[in-house]
Coordinates of N, CA and C and ligand atoms in Angstrom, one line a residue:
X1 N 73.2 11.7 57.7 CA 74.3 11.6 58.7 C 73.7 11.0 60.0
X2 N 74.6 10.3 60.7 CA 74.2 9.7 62.0 C 75.2 10.3 63.0
X3 N 74.8 11.2 63.9 CA 75.7 11.8 64.8 C 75.3 11.3 66.2
X4 N 76.4 11.0 67.0 CA 76.2 10.4 68.3 C 77.1 11.1 69.3
X5 N 76.6 11.2 70.5 CA 77.4 11.7 71.6 C 77.7 10.6 72.6
X6 N 78.9 10.4 73.0 CA 79.3 9.5 74.0 C 79.6 10.4 75.3
X7 N 78.7 10.2 76.3 CA 78.7 11.1 77.4 C 79.2 10.3 78.6
X8 N 79.7 11.0 79.6 CA 80.1 10.3 80.9 C 81.2 11.0 81.6
X9 N 81.4 10.7 82.9 CA 82.4 11.4 83.6 C 83.8 11.0 83.2
X10 N 84.9 11.7 83.7 CA 86.2 11.3 83.4 C 86.5 9.9 83.7
X11 N 87.1 9.1 82.8 CA 87.5 7.7 83.1 C 86.3 6.7 82.9
X12 N 85.2 7.2 82.3 CA 84.1 6.3 82.2 C 84.2 5.3 81.0
X13 N 85.2 5.6 80.1 CA 85.4 4.7 79.0 C 85.1 5.3 77.7
X14 N 84.9 6.6 77.6 CA 84.4 7.2 76.4 C 85.5 7.0 75.2
X15 N 86.7 7.2 75.5 CA 87.8 7.1 74.5 C 87.9 5.6 74.1
X16 N 87.9 4.7 75.1 CA 88.1 3.3 74.8 C 86.9 2.8 73.9
X17 N 85.7 3.1 74.2 CA 84.6 2.7 73.4 C 84.5 3.4 72.1
X18 N 84.9 4.7 72.0 CA 84.8 5.4 70.8 C 85.7 4.8 69.7
X19 N 86.8 4.3 70.1 CA 87.7 3.7 69.1 C 87.1 2.6 68.4
X20 N 86.3 1.8 69.2 CA 85.7 0.6 68.6 C 84.5 1.0 67.7
X21 N 83.7 2.0 68.3 CA 82.5 2.4 67.6 C 82.7 3.1 66.3
X22 N 83.7 3.9 66.2 CA 84.0 4.7 65.0 C 84.4 3.7 63.9
X23 N 85.1 2.7 64.3 CA 85.5 1.6 63.4 C 84.3 0.8 62.8
X24 N 83.5 0.5 63.8 CA 82.3 -0.4 63.4 C 81.3 0.4 62.5
X25 N 81.1 1.7 62.8 CA 80.0 2.4 62.1 C 80.5 3.4 61.1
X26 N 81.8 3.5 60.9 CA 82.4 4.4 59.9 C 82.2 5.9 60.3
X27 N 82.2 6.2 61.6 CA 82.0 7.6 62.0 C 83.4 8.3 62.2
X28 N 83.3 9.6 62.2 CA 84.5 10.4 62.5 C 84.5 10.6 64.0
X29 N 85.7 10.3 64.6 CA 85.8 10.5 66.1 C 86.2 11.9 66.4
X30 N 85.4 12.6 67.1 CA 85.7 14.0 67.5 C 85.8 14.1 69.0
X31 N 87.1 13.9 69.5 CA 87.4 14.0 70.9 C 88.0 15.4 71.2
X32 N 87.3 16.2 71.9 CA 87.8 17.6 72.2 C 89.1 17.5 73.0
X33 N 89.1 16.5 74.0 CA 90.3 16.3 74.8 C 91.5 15.9 74.0
X34 N 91.2 15.0 73.0 CA 92.3 14.6 72.1 C 92.8 15.7 71.2
X35 N 91.9 16.5 70.7 CA 92.3 17.6 69.9 C 93.1 18.6 70.7
X36 N 92.7 18.9 71.9 CA 93.4 19.8 72.8 C 94.8 19.3 73.1
X37 N 94.9 18.0 73.4 CA 96.2 17.4 73.7 C 97.1 17.5 72.5
X38 N 96.6 17.4 71.3 CA 97.4 17.5 70.1 C 97.9 19.0 69.9
X39 N 97.0 19.9 70.2 CA 97.4 21.3 70.2 C 98.6 21.6 71.2
X40 N 98.5 20.9 72.4 CA 99.5 21.1 73.4 C 100.8 20.5 72.9
X41 N 100.7 19.3 72.3 CA 102.0 18.7 71.9 C 102.6 19.5 70.7
X42 N 101.8 20.1 69.9 CA 102.4 21.0 68.9 C 102.7 22.4 69.3
X43 N 102.5 22.6 70.6 CA 102.9 23.9 71.2 C 102.2 25.1 70.5
X44 N 101.0 25.0 70.0 CA 100.3 26.1 69.3 C 99.8 27.1 70.4
X45 N 99.5 28.3 70.0 CA 99.0 29.3 71.0 C 97.7 28.7 71.7
X46 N 96.9 28.1 70.9 CA 95.7 27.5 71.5 C 96.0 26.5 72.6
X47 N 97.0 25.6 72.2 CA 97.4 24.6 73.2 C 98.0 25.1 74.4
X48 N 98.9 26.1 74.3 CA 99.5 26.7 75.5 C 98.5 27.3 76.4
X49 N 97.5 28.0 75.8 CA 96.4 28.5 76.6 C 95.5 27.4 77.3
X50 N 95.2 26.4 76.5 CA 94.3 25.3 77.0 C 95.0 24.6 78.2
X51 N 96.3 24.4 78.1 CA 97.0 23.6 79.1 C 96.9 24.2 80.5
X52 N 96.8 25.5 80.6 CA 96.6 26.1 81.9 C 95.4 25.6 82.6
X53 N 94.3 25.4 81.8 CA 93.0 24.9 82.4 C 93.1 23.4 82.6
X54 N 93.6 22.7 81.6 CA 93.6 21.2 81.7 C 94.4 20.7 82.9
X55 N 95.6 21.3 83.1 CA 96.5 20.9 84.2 C 95.8 21.0 85.5
X56 N 94.8 21.8 85.6 CA 94.1 22.0 86.9 C 92.7 21.3 86.9
X57 N 92.4 20.6 85.9 CA 91.1 19.8 85.8 C 90.0 20.8 85.5
X58 N 90.3 22.0 85.0 CA 89.2 22.9 84.7 C 88.8 22.8 83.2
X59 N 87.6 23.3 82.9 CA 87.2 23.3 81.5 C 87.9 24.4 80.7
X60 N 88.3 24.1 79.5 CA 88.8 25.1 78.6 C 87.6 26.0 78.2
X61 N 87.8 27.3 78.0 CA 86.6 28.2 77.7 C 85.8 27.7 76.5
X62 N 84.5 27.9 76.7 CA 83.5 27.4 75.6 C 83.9 27.9 74.2
X63 N 84.2 29.2 74.1 CA 84.4 29.7 72.7 C 85.6 29.0 72.0
X64 N 86.6 28.7 72.8 CA 87.8 28.0 72.3 C 87.4 26.6 71.7
X65 N 86.7 25.9 72.6 CA 86.3 24.5 72.2 C 85.3 24.5 71.0
X66 N 84.4 25.4 71.1 CA 83.3 25.5 70.0 C 84.0 25.8 68.7
X67 N 85.0 26.7 68.7 CA 85.7 27.1 67.5 C 86.4 25.9 66.9
X68 N 87.0 25.1 67.8 CA 87.8 23.9 67.4 C 86.8 22.9 66.7
X69 N 85.7 22.7 67.3 CA 84.7 21.7 66.8 C 84.2 22.1 65.5
X70 N 83.8 23.4 65.3 CA 83.3 23.9 64.0 C 84.4 23.6 62.9
X71 N 85.6 23.9 63.2 CA 86.6 23.8 62.1 C 86.9 22.3 61.8
X72 N 86.8 21.5 62.9 CA 87.0 20.0 62.7 C 85.9 19.5 61.8
X73 N 84.7 19.9 62.1 CA 83.5 19.5 61.3 C 83.7 19.9 59.8
X74 N 84.2 21.1 59.6 CA 84.3 21.5 58.2 C 85.5 20.8 57.5
X75 N 86.4 20.3 58.3 CA 87.5 19.6 57.7 C 87.1 18.2 57.2
X76 N 85.9 17.7 57.6 CA 85.5 16.4 57.3 C 84.2 16.4 56.5
X77 N 84.2 17.1 55.4 CA 83.0 17.1 54.6 C 82.8 15.7 54.0
X78 N 81.5 15.4 53.9 CA 81.2 14.1 53.3 C 81.2 12.9 54.3
X79 N 81.4 13.2 55.6 CA 81.5 12.2 56.6 C 80.1 11.6 56.8
X80 N 80.1 10.3 57.1 CA 78.8 9.5 57.3 C 78.2 10.0 58.6
X81 N 79.0 10.5 59.5 CA 78.5 11.0 60.8 C 79.7 11.2 61.8
X82 N 79.4 11.8 62.9 CA 80.4 12.0 63.9 C 80.1 11.4 65.2
X83 N 81.1 11.0 65.9 CA 81.0 10.5 67.3 C 81.7 11.6 68.2
X84 N 80.9 12.3 68.9 CA 81.4 13.3 69.8 C 81.8 12.7 71.2
X85 N 83.0 12.9 71.5 CA 83.6 12.3 72.8 C 84.1 13.4 73.6
X86 N 83.5 13.6 74.8 CA 83.9 14.7 75.7 C 83.4 16.1 75.3
X87 N 82.4 16.1 74.4 CA 81.8 17.3 74.0 C 80.3 17.0 73.6
X88 N 79.4 17.8 74.0 CA 79.4 19.0 74.7 C 79.5 18.8 76.2
X89 N 80.2 19.7 76.9 CA 80.5 19.6 78.3 C 79.8 20.7 79.1
X90 N 79.2 21.6 78.5 CA 78.4 22.6 79.2 C 77.1 22.8 78.3
X91 N 76.1 23.4 79.0 CA 74.9 23.7 78.2 C 75.1 24.6 77.1
X92 N 76.0 25.6 77.3 CA 76.4 26.5 76.2 C 77.0 25.8 75.0
X93 N 77.8 24.8 75.3 CA 78.3 23.9 74.2 C 77.3 23.1 73.5
X94 N 76.3 22.6 74.3 CA 75.2 21.8 73.7 C 74.4 22.7 72.8
X95 N 74.1 23.9 73.2 CA 73.4 24.9 72.3 C 74.1 25.2 71.1
X96 N 75.5 25.4 71.2 CA 76.3 25.7 70.0 C 76.3 24.5 69.1
X97 N 76.3 23.3 69.6 CA 76.2 22.1 68.8 C 74.9 22.0 68.0
X98 N 73.8 22.3 68.7 CA 72.5 22.4 68.1 C 72.5 23.3 66.9
X99 N 73.1 24.5 67.1 CA 73.2 25.5 66.0 C 74.0 24.9 64.8
X100 N 75.1 24.3 65.1 CA 75.9 23.7 64.1 C 75.2 22.6 63.3
X101 N 74.4 21.7 64.1 CA 73.7 20.7 63.4 C 72.6 21.2 62.5
X102 N 71.9 22.3 62.9 CA 70.9 22.9 62.1 C 71.5 23.5 60.9
X103 N 72.6 24.2 61.0 CA 73.3 24.8 59.9 C 73.7 23.7 58.9
X104 N 74.1 22.6 59.3 CA 74.5 21.5 58.4 C 73.3 20.6 58.0
X105 N 72.1 21.0 58.4 CA 70.9 20.2 58.1 C 71.0 18.8 58.6
X106 N 71.5 18.6 59.8 CA 71.5 17.3 60.4 C 71.1 17.4 61.9
X107 N 71.3 16.4 62.6 CA 70.9 16.4 64.0 C 71.7 15.5 64.9
X108 N 71.5 15.5 66.2 CA 72.1 14.5 67.1 C 71.1 13.4 67.2
X109 N 71.5 12.2 66.8 CA 70.5 11.1 66.8 C 70.4 10.5 68.3
X110 N 71.5 10.5 69.0 CA 71.5 9.8 70.3 C 72.6 10.2 71.2
X111 N 72.3 10.2 72.5 CA 73.3 10.5 73.5 C 73.4 9.3 74.4
X112 N 74.6 8.7 74.4 CA 74.8 7.5 75.2 C 75.7 7.9 76.4
X113 N 75.2 7.6 77.6 CA 75.9 8.0 78.8 C 76.4 6.8 79.6
X114 N 77.7 6.7 79.7 CA 78.3 5.6 80.5 C 78.3 5.9 82.0
X115 N 77.7 5.0 82.7 CA 77.5 5.2 84.2 C 78.5 4.3 84.9
X116 N 79.4 5.0 85.7 CA 80.4 4.3 86.5 C 80.5 5.0 87.8
X117 N 80.7 4.2 88.9 CA 80.8 4.7 90.2 C 82.1 5.5 90.4
X118 N 82.1 6.5 91.3 CA 83.3 7.3 91.5 C 84.5 6.5 91.9
X119 N 84.3 5.5 92.8 CA 85.5 4.7 93.3 C 86.2 4.1 92.1
X120 N 85.4 3.5 91.2 CA 86.0 2.8 90.0 C 86.7 3.8 89.1
X121 N 86.1 5.0 89.0 CA 86.7 6.0 88.1 C 88.1 6.5 88.6
X122 N 88.1 6.7 89.9 CA 89.4 7.2 90.5 C 90.5 6.1 90.3
X123 N 90.1 4.8 90.5 CA 91.0 3.7 90.3 C 91.5 3.6 88.9
X124 N 90.6 3.8 87.9 CA 91.0 3.7 86.5 C 91.9 4.8 86.1
X125 N 91.6 6.0 86.6 CA 92.4 7.2 86.2 C 93.8 7.2 86.8
X126 N 93.9 6.8 88.1 CA 95.2 6.8 88.8 C 96.0 5.7 88.1
X127 N 95.4 4.6 87.7 CA 96.1 3.5 87.1 C 96.6 4.0 85.7
X128 N 95.8 4.6 85.0 CA 96.2 5.1 83.7 C 97.4 6.2 83.8
X129 N 97.3 7.0 84.9 CA 98.2 8.0 85.1 C 99.7 7.5 85.2
X130 N 99.8 6.3 85.6 CA 101.2 5.7 85.7 C 101.9 5.7 84.3
X131 N 101.1 5.6 83.3 CA 101.7 5.4 81.9 C 101.3 6.4 80.9
X132 N 100.2 7.2 81.1 CA 99.6 8.0 80.0 C 100.4 9.2 79.7
X133 N 101.1 9.7 80.7 CA 101.8 11.0 80.5 C 100.8 12.2 80.6
X134 N 99.5 11.9 80.9 CA 98.6 13.0 81.0 C 98.7 13.6 82.4
X135 N 99.0 14.9 82.3 CA 99.3 15.6 83.6 C 98.0 15.7 84.5
X136 N 96.8 15.5 83.9 CA 95.6 15.6 84.7 C 95.2 14.2 85.3
X137 N 96.1 13.2 85.1 CA 95.7 11.8 85.6 C 96.5 11.4 86.9
X138 N 97.7 12.0 87.0 CA 98.6 11.4 88.1 C 98.5 12.0 89.4
X139 N 97.4 12.9 89.6 CA 97.3 13.6 90.9 C 95.8 13.5 91.3
X140 N 95.6 12.8 92.5 CA 94.2 12.6 92.9 C 93.4 13.9 93.1
X141 N 94.1 14.9 93.5 CA 93.4 16.2 93.7 C 92.9 16.7 92.4
X142 N 93.6 16.6 91.3 CA 93.2 17.1 90.0 C 92.0 16.2 89.5
X143 N 92.1 14.9 89.8 CA 91.1 14.0 89.4 C 89.8 14.4 90.1
X144 N 89.8 14.6 91.4 CA 88.6 15.0 92.1 C 88.1 16.3 91.6
X145 N 89.0 17.2 91.2 CA 88.5 18.5 90.6 C 87.8 18.3 89.3
X146 N 88.3 17.3 88.5 CA 87.6 17.0 87.2 C 86.2 16.5 87.5
X147 N 86.0 15.7 88.6 CA 84.7 15.2 88.9 C 83.8 16.3 89.4
X148 N 84.3 17.2 90.2 CA 83.5 18.3 90.6 C 83.0 19.2 89.5
X149 N 83.9 19.4 88.5 CA 83.5 20.2 87.3 C 82.5 19.4 86.5
X150 N 82.6 18.1 86.5 CA 81.6 17.3 85.8 C 80.3 17.4 86.4
X151 N 80.2 17.3 87.7 CA 78.9 17.5 88.5 C 78.3 18.8 88.2
X152 N 79.1 19.9 88.4 CA 78.6 21.2 88.3 C 78.2 21.7 86.9
X153 N 79.2 21.4 86.0 CA 79.0 22.1 84.7 C 78.5 21.1 83.6
X154 N 78.9 19.9 83.7 CA 78.6 18.9 82.6 C 77.3 18.1 82.9
X155 N 77.0 17.8 84.1 CA 75.8 17.0 84.3 C 74.5 17.7 83.8
X156 N 74.4 19.0 83.9 CA 73.2 19.6 83.3 C 73.0 19.4 81.8
X157 N 74.1 19.0 81.1 CA 73.9 18.6 79.7 C 73.1 17.4 79.5
X158 N 73.2 16.5 80.5 CA 72.3 15.2 80.5 C 70.8 15.6 80.5
X159 N 70.5 16.6 81.4 CA 69.1 17.0 81.4 C 68.6 17.6 80.1
X160 N 69.6 18.4 79.5 CA 69.3 19.0 78.2 C 68.8 18.0 77.2
X161 N 69.5 16.9 77.1 CA 69.2 15.8 76.1 C 68.0 14.9 76.6
X162 N 67.8 14.8 77.9 CA 66.7 14.0 78.4 C 65.4 14.7 78.0
X163 N 65.4 16.0 78.0 CA 64.2 16.8 77.7 C 63.8 16.5 76.2
X164 N 64.7 16.2 75.3 CA 64.4 16.0 74.0 C 64.4 14.5 73.6
X165 N 64.4 13.7 74.7 CA 64.3 12.2 74.6 C 65.4 11.5 73.8
X166 N 66.6 12.1 73.9 CA 67.7 11.5 73.1 C 68.7 10.8 74.0
X167 N 68.4 10.8 75.3 CA 69.4 10.3 76.3 C 69.2 8.9 76.7
X168 N 70.3 8.1 76.6 CA 70.2 6.7 77.0 C 71.4 6.4 78.0
X169 N 71.1 5.9 79.2 CA 72.1 5.5 80.1 C 72.5 4.1 79.9
X170 N 73.8 3.9 79.9 CA 74.4 2.5 79.7 C 75.3 2.2 80.9
X171 N 75.2 1.0 81.4 CA 76.0 0.5 82.5 C 77.5 0.5 82.0
X172 N 78.3 1.3 82.7 CA 79.7 1.5 82.2 C 80.7 0.7 82.9
X173 N 80.2 -0.2 83.9 CA 81.1 -1.1 84.6 C 80.9 -2.5 84.0
X174 N 82.0 -3.2 83.9 CA 82.0 -4.6 83.3 C 83.2 -4.6 82.4
X175 N 83.2 -5.7 81.5 CA 84.4 -5.7 80.6 C 84.1 -4.8 79.5
X176 N 85.2 -4.4 78.8 CA 85.1 -3.5 77.6 C 84.2 -4.1 76.6
X177 N 84.3 -5.4 76.4 CA 83.5 -6.1 75.4 C 82.0 -6.0 75.7
X178 N 81.7 -6.3 77.0 CA 80.3 -6.2 77.4 C 79.7 -4.9 77.2
X179 N 80.4 -3.8 77.5 CA 79.9 -2.5 77.4 C 79.7 -2.1 75.9
X180 N 80.7 -2.5 75.2 CA 80.6 -2.3 73.7 C 79.4 -3.0 73.1
X181 N 79.1 -4.2 73.5 CA 77.9 -4.9 73.1 C 76.6 -4.1 73.4
X182 N 76.5 -3.6 74.6 CA 75.4 -2.9 75.1 C 75.2 -1.6 74.3
X183 N 76.3 -0.9 74.0 CA 76.3 0.3 73.2 C 75.8 0.0 71.8
X184 N 76.3 -1.0 71.2 CA 76.0 -1.4 69.9 C 74.5 -1.7 69.7
X185 N 73.9 -2.4 70.7 CA 72.5 -2.7 70.6 C 71.7 -1.5 70.6
X186 N 72.0 -0.5 71.4 CA 71.2 0.7 71.5 C 71.4 1.5 70.2
X187 N 72.6 1.6 69.7 CA 72.9 2.3 68.4 C 72.1 1.7 67.3
X188 N 72.2 0.4 67.2 CA 71.5 -0.3 66.1 C 70.0 0.0 66.1
X189 N 69.4 0.0 67.2 CA 68.0 0.3 67.3 C 67.7 1.7 66.9
X190 N 68.6 2.6 67.3 CA 68.4 4.1 67.0 C 68.6 4.3 65.5
X191 N 69.5 3.6 64.9 CA 69.8 3.7 63.5 C 68.7 3.3 62.6
X192 N 68.0 2.2 63.1 CA 66.9 1.6 62.3 C 65.8 2.6 62.2
X193 N 65.6 3.5 63.2 CA 64.5 4.5 63.1 C 64.9 5.9 62.8
X194 N 66.2 6.1 62.5 CA 66.7 7.4 62.2 C 66.7 7.7 60.7
X195 N 66.1 8.9 60.4 CA 66.2 9.3 58.9 C 66.6 10.7 58.8
X196 N 67.7 11.0 58.2 CA 68.0 12.3 57.6 C 69.4 12.3 56.9
Ligands
AP5_1 P1 89.0 14.5 78.1 O1 90.2 14.1 77.3 O2 87.7 14.5 77.5 O3 89.0 13.6 79.4 P2 87.9 13.2 80.4 O4 86.5 13.4 80.0 O5 88.3 13.7 81.7 O6 87.9 11.7 80.3 P3 89.1 10.7 80.0 O7 89.5 10.8 78.6 O8 90.0 10.7 81.1 O9 88.2 9.3 80.2 P4 87.4 8.5 79.1 O10 85.9 8.6 79.5 O11 87.7 8.8 77.7 O12 87.8 7.0 79.5 P5 89.0 6.1 78.8 O13 88.4 5.3 77.7 O14 90.2 6.9 78.6 O15 89.3 16.0 78.7 C1 90.5 16.3 79.3 C2 90.5 17.8 79.7 O16 90.4 18.5 78.4 C3 89.3 18.3 80.5 O17 89.5 18.2 81.9 C4 89.2 19.8 80.0 O18 90.2 20.5 80.7 C5 89.6 19.7 78.5 N1 88.4 19.5 77.7 C6 88.1 18.5 76.9 N2 86.9 18.6 76.3 C7 86.5 19.8 76.7 C8 85.3 20.5 76.4 N3 84.3 20.0 75.5 N4 85.1 21.7 77.0 C9 86.0 22.3 77.8 N5 87.2 21.6 78.1 C10 87.4 20.4 77.6 O19 89.2 5.1 80.0 C11 89.9 5.5 81.2 C12 90.8 4.4 81.7 O20 90.0 3.3 82.1 C13 91.8 3.9 80.6 O21 93.0 3.5 81.2 C14 91.0 2.6 80.1 O22 91.9 1.7 79.6 C15 90.3 2.1 81.3 N6 89.0 1.5 81.0 C16 88.2 1.8 80.0 N7 87.1 1.0 80.0 C17 87.3 0.1 81.1 C18 86.5 -1.0 81.6 N8 85.3 -1.3 81.1 N9 87.0 -1.6 82.7 C19 88.2 -1.2 83.3 N10 89.0 -0.2 82.8 C20 88.5 0.5 81.7
MG2 MG1 88.8 10.4 76.8

């Protein structure tokens, strides 16, 4: 299996690039934000609970998200690999993911982090908010809150993967195609030396 994490702040292009990468490499796209939004639109108890956090730009509790990831993983037996988008977002989630990888006798091959300035991120998210229907996009205060949560709770996850030398920063500003090319080059190199 080849498992990849696409890391980066809100609006950095994780979803946009994931769509292309899963197609190219035959991976399963595991977007925790996407799964949570699906629960919300189906009005499940999990969705109703999660919405309270998401509407305020806060993280959904770790145990909820980890449970969701575990069951999604089990629903895709035989997958060539997973692309994790928006997960892990806390060190506790990263540790839970390590446990899951060990249990499944696989590992995280690479963490790719999209780097984008805050000014550009706000611009992208407010722009998307005009059409996305995402309640966390159309209010600048909620967007700023998402960045603060990213700084405080999610950026330590980068250090977690730097320590094990799996972390690669990628310039996330430029055209979608340019960024995709840079991601692909890094993935191809990692794939050539990855065995399990
Ligand atoms: P989630 O859905 O993960 O959202 P996010 O991380 O805040 O990021 P976005 O999806 O907004 O941005 P993105 O990086 O995917 O960029 P995109 O490609 O869309 O999480 C939402 C909420 O769910 C969280 O706040 C939390 O409450 C909860 N949640 C999710 N996961 C969780 C977890 N693990 N634990 C706890 N809670 C969790 O691009 C953004 C925009 O920019 C688009 O309009 C796009 O078209 C545009 N764009 C993309 N690339 C470019 C480019 N190169 N140039 C110009 N524009 C571009
Ligand atoms: Mg996204």
